[in-house]
Amino acid sequence: MDKLINTLISTRMMTFLMLVFAIAIGTATFVENSYDTITARLVIYNTRWFSLIMLLLVFNFIGNIKRYNLLSKEKFSILLVHVGFIIIIIGAGLTRYIGFEGIMPISEKEESNVMYSSEPYLQIFVTDEVKQFKYDKQINFSELFSDNNALFFSNYFEIPVDFPNKGHFDIRFKNYIKNAEEVTLENQENGVNMLELVVAGQSGRETVLLAEGEIKTIGTLQISYNNNTNPAAIKINDIAETLTILTPYTIQRTAMPKMTVDTLWKDSVQTFSPMHLHNVMGTQFVFKKMYKKAIKKLQKSKNDKAGNLDALIVTLDYNGEQEDITIMGGANRMANYVKFSKNGLLFNLSYGAKPIQLPFSIYLNDFILDRYPGSMSPSSFKSIVTLKDSANNVNREQEIFMNNVMDYRGYRFFQSSYEPDESGTILSVNHDFWGTLITYIGYIVLALGFIFSLLNKNSRFIELRRRLKKIREKRKSMALSILFITGLLGSATAQAPKVNIISEEKANEFGEMLVQTYEGRIEPIHTLAYDVLHKISKQNSVTIDGVEYSAMQVYLDMHIYPRFWASQPLIAIRANTGVRELLGIE
C-alpha cells in the first residue's frame, strides 16, 4: 500500500497525469471542431476516466504537500500553487455535478418563474387516466455513435415498463439524426403520389405535403387528394394523368409570375395548375409540385441551418407490436411533445429543454432595444425587471444588460437575447454559486502563489533573475554598441524611408472586412479606402516610381508605414488658389 501511495504522489505520476490531461483536452478540441460540443463531452469531459484523472491529480497535489514539506515558510509560495490547483479542480467538480444553466424567456408586462435547461432531457409520461408512469433523464446523443453495438460509446438505451393492468412495454433507442430535415424521395418502393402545397400562414410560408387518399386541414379549409368522401373539402383528383380541382367555394386564382387573375367557380371541375395562387376564405395556397411514388424521409441536412431540430427515433414495443416514433428536439431546444394512444394508454414523449421552476418570479416591466443611427443593427438592449419573492418579502426593480448581471439566491441572470418580434426578453440563467465561488477562490490562491514565487528569495524565479543580471552585466558594452548602431540605422531610415508597398492581392483580401462608418452604415474597407484616397488626392490610384497602386493598397500601407506616405505628394490642391502660392509649388 505504501508503494502504491508513493507512486500516486510521485513527480512522475504528476507529469504523466498532466500529459494525459493535455492530450485529452487537445483531442476534445479536435472532436468538438469535427462534430460538436456534446460529442466532446461524451467522449472526453463527461467520462469517468477523465474524472478519475482529476481525482488523481488532487490526490497527487495533496501528497506532494506533505512529501516536499510545503507547509514551511520558505516554500509557502509553492504551497499556494498546489492549493490553488486543488481548489480549482474541486470547484470544477461542483460545477460538473451540481451546477446547471438554461434560458428564461419573458414577454413584456408578464411574469414568469420557469427557466428551461440548456441540457436536453428525455421525458416520458404514460397514463391510463388512473395510474401513471414518469421518466425524466438528461441524455445526450451524438451522430458519431450511430452503431448501437459500439464497444466504448453508444447512443443506445432501453426503458422497460410494467404498467399495472396494461402489461409490459419497452421504449428503446433506434436512431439519432442531428440537424434533421424532412426530404421527399421519388420513385421509391411502396411510395405514393404527393402534392406539395405552399401555404401562406400567420407564421410565414409553410410547405404541406398532401398524400394520395389523404384529407388535410389547411387554415380554414379542408383539401383532399383522390379522396371524395368529404363533400365540404376542396377535391383534387388525378384523372387521366391530369390534375383537376372541384371546389365547393368560388376561388380567386392568380397566375404567377404574370399576375393574371381568373376565377374557379363553385362546383365546377377545372384544371389544377402549378404556380397559381389560390385565395379562398382568408387562406392562400400555391400548388408547387407533384411527386410520383414518393416517401417522406428524415435525414441530416446538408446545410447547417440554425432552425433545424434534431430527430430522436425510438421504438415502442408493446405486447409484441413494434412502432417507431420520431421525437424532434435537442439541446437548447424547447421540448415538442409527441402524443398518441396505444392499447388504452396515453403516451407523451419529448426530447429537449426541461422546465425548471424557480423559488421566485421575475416580471418584465420593459424591454429596450437601441440601434445604430441609420441602421437596423442592434447597438444595445436591456431588460427592466422586477424581482418578486414573497417568501423573503423581496420586491425590487433592476436593469439587466451587458456586464450588468442580476444575482439572487445562487442564480445569475444575464441579458442573452430577445424575441424576434421584440415582444420580450430572453435571459440566460446560471445556477452554480458554490462551483463558481470555489473556482474563483482557487484562481486567486493560484495567482497569489505565482506572485509570491516571484518575490520569494529562495524561489527558482529569483535564481534565474540573478543569473540574467550577471549575463546582462557581461554583455552591457556589446548591447550599447548594438543600440548605437541601431539608432543610426533608425535615423537613416527615418530620413529616407524605403518600404515595399503591400501587394494588391493581400490588400484586397483585407478590404473585404466590414466596418461601420461615422454615419452608421456598414460597408467594406475597400469602399472606405476609395473614399479616403479620393477625398485626399481626387484620384482613384497613386503612381510612385512608375508603378500604379490601388486605393486599397495605399490605405492599408498608410497604417503600416506612415512616415513613408507622409513624404509622398498626395494632397490635391485646386488650381488658381492662394494655397499653391503660399506653399511655393506649381
XYZ file of C-alpha atoms in Angstrom:
586
model
C 0.000 0.000 0.000
C 2.839 2.404 0.855
C 4.445 1.672 -2.510
C 1.170 2.419 -4.302
C 0.704 5.705 -2.419
C 4.290 6.767 -3.125
C 3.716 6.050 -6.800
C 0.470 8.075 -6.895
C 2.064 11.118 -5.239
C 5.325 10.953 -7.200
C 6.521 13.649 -9.564
C 6.489 11.115 -12.395
C 2.812 10.408 -11.770
C 2.056 14.147 -11.772
C 3.898 14.532 -15.083
C 2.036 11.548 -16.554
C -1.376 12.829 -15.390
C -0.722 16.344 -16.719
C 0.392 14.866 -20.065
C -2.754 12.725 -20.327
C -4.846 15.755 -19.337
C -3.233 17.894 -22.055
C -3.713 15.177 -24.696
C -7.334 14.711 -23.623
C -8.328 18.375 -23.867
C -6.400 18.697 -27.143
C -8.286 15.710 -28.557
C -11.568 17.147 -27.259
C -10.874 20.364 -29.191
C -10.493 18.428 -32.453
C -13.607 16.338 -31.710
C -15.625 19.477 -30.985
C -14.408 21.076 -34.203
C -15.269 17.975 -36.284
C -18.586 17.166 -34.597
C -19.998 19.288 -31.761
C -19.632 20.154 -28.084
C -21.935 17.325 -26.993
C -19.728 14.718 -28.692
C -16.652 16.180 -26.974
C -18.446 15.873 -23.634
C -19.477 12.269 -24.292
C -16.011 11.217 -25.459
C -13.836 13.226 -23.046
C -15.208 15.659 -20.494
C -18.109 13.664 -19.029
C -16.354 10.303 -18.930
C -15.405 8.524 -15.736
C -11.754 8.181 -16.725
C -11.451 11.960 -17.173
C -12.994 12.491 -13.724
C -10.547 9.899 -12.374
C -7.620 11.916 -13.781
C -8.881 14.988 -11.926
C -9.272 12.983 -8.710
C -5.763 11.523 -9.003
C -4.324 14.999 -9.617
C -5.949 16.250 -6.419
C -4.555 13.250 -4.508
C -1.125 13.863 -6.075
C -1.101 17.569 -5.141
C -2.147 16.809 -1.555
C 0.516 14.077 -1.258
C 3.226 16.379 -2.563
C 2.401 18.979 0.079
C 3.467 16.520 2.759
C 6.204 14.816 0.752
C 8.108 18.027 -0.019
C 7.263 19.755 3.278
C 5.489 22.652 1.573
C 3.983 23.802 4.874
C 7.248 25.555 5.723
C 7.671 29.320 5.454
C 10.356 29.043 2.778
C 8.047 27.064 0.459
C 4.835 28.985 1.132
C 4.538 30.236 -2.474
C 4.771 26.675 -3.883
C 2.163 25.585 -1.315
C -0.229 28.235 -2.639
C 0.237 26.973 -6.218
C -0.642 23.409 -5.169
C -3.612 24.516 -3.046
C -4.852 26.727 -5.883
C -4.919 23.794 -8.314
C -6.705 21.621 -5.748
C -9.409 24.248 -5.132
C -9.924 24.841 -8.880
C -10.440 21.120 -9.549
C -12.907 20.875 -6.635
C -14.835 23.892 -7.964
C -14.920 22.355 -11.455
C -16.305 19.146 -9.960
C -19.109 21.030 -8.200
C -19.960 22.808 -11.464
C -19.946 19.483 -13.325
C -22.204 17.571 -10.926
C -24.302 20.228 -9.159
C -24.490 23.346 -11.338
C -26.940 23.859 -14.197
C -27.869 26.591 -16.633
C -30.533 27.488 -19.169
C -32.673 30.290 -20.550
C -35.697 32.189 -19.298
C -37.974 33.819 -21.910
C -40.325 36.507 -20.548
C -42.848 38.530 -22.539
C -43.244 42.231 -21.814
C -45.696 43.014 -18.988
C -45.733 39.344 -17.970
C -44.338 37.388 -15.027
C -42.523 34.039 -15.048
C -40.879 31.669 -12.581
C -39.834 28.993 -15.091
C -36.462 28.543 -16.774
C -35.591 25.934 -19.394
C -32.467 23.788 -19.113
C -29.700 24.034 -21.689
C -29.158 20.280 -21.396
C -31.643 18.011 -23.221
C -33.906 15.676 -21.248
C -35.823 12.641 -22.446
C -39.237 12.939 -20.805
C -41.846 10.164 -20.940
C -45.298 10.343 -19.422
C -47.742 7.427 -19.744
C -51.191 7.256 -18.145
C -54.444 5.329 -18.292
C -56.202 8.269 -16.551
C -55.900 6.409 -13.243
C -52.280 5.436 -12.839
C -49.260 6.964 -14.478
C -45.589 6.365 -15.316
C -42.983 9.149 -15.472
C -39.438 9.067 -16.816
C -37.184 12.121 -16.748
C -33.464 11.831 -17.509
C -30.757 14.011 -19.024
C -29.391 12.230 -22.097
C -27.002 13.456 -24.789
C -26.697 11.814 -28.184
C -24.037 12.101 -30.858
C -24.134 11.232 -34.547
C -20.675 9.709 -34.026
C -22.201 6.759 -32.140
C -24.758 5.595 -34.681
C -23.798 1.954 -34.126
C -25.794 0.639 -31.170
C -23.236 -2.121 -30.662
C -20.252 0.244 -30.336
C -17.554 -1.063 -27.977
C -16.950 2.020 -25.806
C -19.673 4.550 -26.612
C -23.246 4.119 -27.765
C -26.444 6.127 -28.023
C -28.450 3.044 -27.126
C -30.884 2.967 -24.220
C -33.826 0.778 -23.269
C -36.597 1.628 -20.803
C -38.672 -1.400 -19.680
C -42.035 -0.632 -18.032
C -44.559 -2.926 -16.344
C -47.751 -0.878 -16.321
C -50.412 -2.149 -13.852
C -53.247 -3.978 -15.628
C -51.887 -2.953 -19.040
C -48.948 -5.284 -19.481
C -45.303 -4.708 -20.354
C -43.811 -2.331 -22.898
C -40.295 -1.220 -23.856
C -39.101 2.102 -25.246
C -35.653 1.784 -26.806
C -33.313 3.828 -28.951
C -33.343 3.277 -32.718
C -31.654 6.272 -34.377
C -30.492 9.840 -33.859
C -30.243 12.415 -36.668
C -28.581 15.726 -35.883
C -29.771 18.830 -37.745
C -32.540 16.791 -39.341
C -34.749 17.838 -42.199
C -37.583 16.051 -43.968
C -36.992 15.334 -47.650
C -39.236 13.796 -50.296
C -37.779 10.994 -52.406
C -39.473 9.990 -55.657
C -39.742 6.614 -57.411
C -39.457 4.645 -54.187
C -40.828 1.215 -53.471
C -44.125 1.470 -51.551
C -44.198 5.209 -52.360
C -47.378 7.182 -53.041
C -48.093 10.228 -55.167
C -47.894 13.505 -53.248
C -48.744 17.127 -53.921
C -46.553 19.880 -52.497
C -48.575 22.920 -51.450
C -47.116 26.184 -50.160
C -49.456 27.847 -47.670
C -49.261 31.472 -46.506
C -49.997 31.489 -42.781
C -49.578 33.797 -39.800
C -46.097 32.391 -39.101
C -44.965 32.780 -42.712
C -44.716 30.316 -45.572
C -45.343 26.672 -44.770
C -44.867 23.640 -47.010
C -47.584 20.982 -46.822
C -47.334 17.546 -48.445
C -50.716 16.060 -49.365
C -50.506 12.305 -49.984
C -52.857 10.429 -52.307
C -56.038 9.396 -50.458
C -55.438 11.954 -47.707
C -57.569 14.851 -46.423
C -55.788 17.703 -44.656
C -56.983 20.825 -42.882
C -55.135 23.923 -44.077
C -56.171 27.128 -42.385
C -59.975 27.267 -42.588
C -60.103 24.756 -45.462
C -60.066 21.019 -45.947
C -58.262 19.753 -49.050
C -58.306 16.168 -50.321
C -56.280 14.324 -52.959
C -58.052 11.452 -54.738
C -60.474 11.205 -51.830
C -64.086 12.311 -52.418
C -65.563 11.188 -49.100
C -65.868 14.704 -47.639
C -68.332 16.892 -49.581
C -67.089 20.076 -47.822
C -63.474 19.562 -48.927
C -61.731 21.060 -51.940
C -61.207 17.934 -54.050
C -58.084 17.475 -56.141
C -58.224 14.401 -58.373
C -55.848 12.755 -60.809
C -57.868 11.988 -63.922
C -56.011 10.560 -66.908
C -52.725 11.964 -65.550
C -54.271 15.421 -65.385
C -54.905 17.104 -62.051
C -58.347 18.646 -61.620
C -59.899 20.692 -58.846
C -63.539 20.657 -57.697
C -64.333 23.281 -55.103
C -67.479 23.941 -53.039
C -66.408 27.609 -52.923
C -65.655 30.234 -55.529
C -61.875 30.742 -55.615
C -59.947 33.674 -56.991
C -56.831 32.409 -58.742
C -53.713 34.383 -59.771
C -51.196 33.009 -62.277
C -47.582 33.735 -61.330
C -45.404 35.474 -62.328
C -47.645 37.249 -64.884
C -50.164 38.009 -62.089
C -53.170 37.448 -64.340
C -56.361 36.784 -62.374
C -59.194 34.371 -63.125
C -61.909 32.579 -61.133
C -62.558 28.957 -60.218
C -66.329 28.754 -59.968
C -68.103 26.773 -57.303
C -68.934 23.106 -58.135
C -67.159 23.230 -61.485
C -64.311 20.906 -62.450
C -61.258 22.766 -63.748
C -57.550 22.089 -64.242
C -55.394 22.320 -61.111
C -52.293 24.096 -62.382
C -48.966 24.666 -60.607
C -47.664 28.154 -59.722
C -51.148 29.598 -59.264
C -52.095 31.426 -56.058
C -55.495 30.290 -54.776
C -57.244 32.695 -52.421
C -60.357 31.448 -50.608
C -61.905 32.337 -47.251
C -58.764 34.061 -45.986
C -56.482 31.131 -46.843
C -53.896 31.291 -49.624
C -52.081 28.312 -51.118
C -49.993 27.511 -54.183
C -49.619 24.119 -55.880
C -45.854 23.872 -56.363
C -45.008 20.336 -57.448
C -46.231 16.748 -57.770
C -44.120 13.815 -56.533
C -44.527 10.380 -58.123
C -44.327 7.287 -55.851
C -42.724 9.337 -53.146
C -41.888 8.806 -49.498
C -41.013 11.305 -46.769
C -37.710 10.663 -45.054
C -35.716 12.338 -42.290
C -32.030 12.863 -42.986
C -29.171 15.100 -41.887
C -29.413 18.486 -43.564
C -26.648 19.391 -45.987
C -26.894 22.957 -44.747
C -26.164 23.783 -41.117
C -29.451 25.593 -40.533
C -29.843 27.054 -37.061
C -33.598 26.416 -37.147
C -33.382 22.681 -37.772
C -34.143 20.361 -34.862
C -32.511 17.029 -34.084
C -34.544 13.842 -34.555
C -34.608 11.125 -31.900
C -36.262 7.945 -33.200
C -37.367 5.395 -30.615
C -39.126 2.051 -30.934
C -42.184 1.270 -28.796
C -42.502 -2.482 -28.276
C -45.922 -3.164 -26.723
C -47.332 -6.695 -26.479
C -45.180 -7.821 -29.404
C -46.218 -4.919 -31.660
C -43.447 -2.506 -32.630
C -43.901 1.084 -33.730
C -41.258 3.727 -34.500
C -41.841 7.192 -33.036
C -39.924 10.316 -34.103
C -39.318 12.983 -31.448
C -37.993 16.356 -32.662
C -35.867 18.371 -30.231
C -32.310 18.589 -28.953
C -30.024 20.622 -26.719
C -31.130 24.244 -26.188
C -34.450 23.425 -27.871
C -37.908 23.716 -26.395
C -39.488 20.287 -25.923
C -42.082 19.303 -28.547
C -44.372 16.617 -27.122
C -45.422 13.670 -29.283
C -48.841 12.438 -28.131
C -50.547 9.184 -29.145
C -52.715 6.379 -27.741
C -51.874 2.693 -27.640
C -53.879 -0.155 -26.054
C -55.733 2.164 -23.705
C -52.625 4.131 -22.679
C -51.939 7.796 -23.477
C -48.247 8.450 -24.290
C -46.481 11.838 -24.103
C -42.833 11.832 -25.245
C -40.430 14.720 -25.663
C -36.709 15.395 -26.033
C -35.420 18.882 -25.313
C -35.202 21.555 -22.648
C -36.719 20.673 -19.307
C -38.814 23.308 -17.483
C -37.323 24.138 -14.064
C -39.404 26.069 -11.561
C -37.621 28.846 -9.649
C -38.376 29.688 -5.992
C -39.181 33.265 -7.064
C -40.538 35.081 -10.126
C -39.444 37.861 -12.473
C -41.770 40.449 -14.023
C -40.633 42.170 -17.231
C -41.527 45.855 -16.965
C -39.911 46.923 -20.221
C -37.537 45.663 -22.892
C -35.466 48.384 -24.576
C -33.621 47.868 -27.866
C -31.347 50.579 -29.322
C -29.945 50.571 -32.861
C -27.034 52.254 -34.560
C -28.048 55.533 -36.271
C -29.181 54.898 -39.829
C -29.013 51.140 -39.368
C -31.218 48.257 -38.244
C -28.282 46.622 -36.430
C -28.832 46.498 -32.635
C -26.306 48.538 -30.664
C -27.551 47.522 -27.198
C -30.560 46.060 -25.438
C -31.609 45.712 -21.831
C -34.429 44.423 -19.644
C -36.020 46.343 -16.808
C -37.403 43.686 -14.465
C -38.988 43.383 -11.045
C -37.745 40.550 -8.832
C -40.568 39.109 -6.723
C -40.002 36.719 -3.798
C -42.961 36.653 -1.403
C -41.265 34.111 0.880
C -38.454 36.568 1.652
C -40.531 39.755 1.241
C -38.462 40.896 -1.786
C -39.865 43.175 -4.460
C -37.178 45.191 -6.225
C -36.621 46.627 -9.677
C -33.372 46.070 -11.549
C -31.906 46.547 -15.010
C -30.197 43.627 -16.762
C -27.869 44.347 -19.668
C -24.378 43.503 -20.854
C -21.932 43.399 -17.908
C -24.787 44.150 -15.527
C -25.858 40.826 -14.019
C -28.671 40.171 -11.547
C -27.684 37.790 -8.716
C -30.216 36.281 -6.358
C -30.281 33.115 -4.231
C -27.485 31.412 -6.161
C -28.967 32.255 -9.576
C -27.281 34.637 -12.036
C -29.312 36.297 -14.791
C -27.582 37.645 -17.916
C -29.075 39.550 -20.836
C -28.768 36.958 -23.600
C -31.159 37.693 -26.446
C -34.711 38.749 -27.259
C -37.800 37.559 -29.104
C -37.666 38.045 -32.901
C -40.683 40.381 -32.778
C -39.070 42.297 -29.860
C -42.073 41.462 -27.652
C -39.955 40.107 -24.832
C -36.548 39.225 -23.498
C -34.528 36.014 -23.229
C -32.361 35.827 -20.116
C -29.511 33.377 -19.667
C -29.670 31.717 -16.233
C -26.790 30.100 -14.344
C -27.147 28.271 -11.034
C -23.644 27.418 -9.841
C -22.963 29.599 -6.820
C -20.637 27.240 -4.948
C -18.839 25.942 -8.022
C -18.181 29.461 -9.313
C -17.193 30.836 -5.895
C -14.775 27.996 -5.113
C -13.242 28.129 -8.599
C -12.657 31.897 -8.308
C -11.065 31.378 -4.874
C -8.794 28.790 -6.496
C -7.776 31.286 -9.191
C -6.961 33.908 -6.541
C -4.881 31.455 -4.493
C -3.063 30.287 -7.636
C -2.332 33.897 -8.676
C -1.010 34.690 -5.189
C 1.220 31.638 -5.406
C 2.704 32.891 -8.685
C 3.202 36.395 -7.268
C 4.878 35.171 -4.076
C 7.068 32.868 -6.194
C 8.378 35.958 -7.957
C 9.111 37.646 -4.604
C 10.445 34.652 -2.665
C 14.249 34.959 -2.467
C 14.594 31.163 -2.389
C 12.445 30.582 -5.470
C 13.620 29.427 -8.873
C 12.476 32.720 -10.406
C 14.802 34.768 -8.211
C 17.719 32.461 -9.030
C 17.084 32.889 -12.743
C 16.838 36.629 -12.201
C 20.327 36.659 -10.580
C 21.802 34.724 -13.482
C 20.232 37.021 -16.043
C 21.601 40.043 -14.213
C 25.133 38.659 -14.467
C 24.670 37.925 -18.158
C 23.414 41.480 -18.744
C 26.419 42.980 -16.982
C 28.859 40.943 -19.090
C 27.153 41.989 -22.311
C 26.440 45.594 -21.370
C 29.130 47.126 -23.584
C 28.097 44.970 -26.556
C 24.434 45.874 -26.101
C 25.259 49.599 -26.015
C 27.208 49.261 -29.253
C 24.330 47.431 -30.901
C 21.853 50.044 -29.686
C 24.073 52.855 -31.003
C 24.346 51.252 -34.433
C 20.615 50.520 -34.461
C 19.914 54.144 -33.596
C 21.993 55.345 -36.515
C 20.215 52.961 -38.867
C 16.860 54.059 -37.494
C 17.740 57.694 -38.032
C 18.769 56.994 -41.595
C 15.546 55.111 -42.172
C 13.507 57.985 -40.765
C 15.197 60.432 -43.101
C 14.788 58.377 -46.247
C 12.269 55.586 -45.629
C 12.326 52.720 -48.073
C 9.416 50.291 -47.936
C 7.831 47.577 -50.021
C 4.201 48.540 -50.543
C 1.793 45.750 -49.652
C 0.658 43.637 -52.609
C -2.684 44.304 -54.271
C -3.829 40.728 -53.610
C -3.274 40.984 -49.853
C -4.756 44.473 -49.730
C -7.925 43.300 -51.476
C -8.280 40.397 -49.033
C -8.152 42.855 -46.148
C -10.568 45.139 -47.991
C -13.367 42.553 -47.734
C -13.734 43.211 -43.997
C -16.813 45.185 -42.955
C -16.682 48.415 -40.947
C -19.228 50.897 -39.688
C -18.918 54.442 -40.962
C -19.402 57.543 -38.853
C -22.867 57.802 -40.425
C -23.812 54.380 -39.036
C -23.708 52.500 -42.357
C -21.941 49.166 -42.861
C -19.517 48.973 -45.798
C -16.357 47.037 -46.787
C -12.990 48.634 -46.040
C -12.385 48.617 -49.805
C -15.126 51.253 -50.208
C -13.790 53.265 -47.267
C -10.272 53.215 -48.763
C -11.585 54.521 -52.091
C -13.462 57.343 -50.332
C -10.414 58.319 -48.256
C -7.967 58.418 -51.197
C -10.442 60.251 -53.432
C -11.088 62.825 -50.691
C -7.323 63.462 -50.282
C -5.989 63.247 -53.828
C -9.078 63.347 -56.094
C -7.643 60.190 -57.673
C -8.595 56.520 -57.684
C -4.969 55.338 -57.503
C -1.434 56.602 -56.835
C 1.641 56.221 -59.073
C 5.097 56.035 -57.424
C 8.291 55.471 -59.443
C 6.201 54.498 -62.433
C 4.195 51.861 -60.572
C 0.450 52.349 -60.007
C -1.030 51.394 -56.625
C -4.735 50.960 -55.879
C -6.670 52.872 -53.244
C -6.798 49.786 -51.032
C -3.005 49.337 -51.209
C -2.410 52.981 -50.312
C -4.949 52.999 -47.473
C -3.624 49.840 -45.796
C 0.041 50.734 -46.347
C -0.518 54.158 -44.732
C -1.248 52.361 -41.456
C 1.917 50.256 -41.744
C 4.419 52.872 -42.999
C 3.012 56.310 -42.103
C 6.392 58.089 -42.408
C 6.814 56.946 -45.986
C 3.396 58.192 -47.041
C 3.817 61.464 -45.155
C 6.536 62.380 -47.657
C 4.553 61.471 -50.793
C 2.805 64.196 -52.875
C -0.761 63.007 -52.365
C -2.869 66.027 -51.373
C -4.742 67.556 -54.296
C -4.781 71.393 -54.375
C -7.102 73.297 -56.647
C -5.588 75.417 -59.387
C -5.676 79.217 -59.212
C -5.786 79.322 -55.420
C -3.571 81.071 -52.883
C -2.623 77.740 -51.324
C -0.244 76.894 -54.169
C 1.417 80.297 -53.904
C 1.822 80.022 -50.129
C 3.414 76.563 -50.489
C 5.611 77.713 -53.343
C 4.508 74.962 -55.738
C 3.261 74.930 -59.319
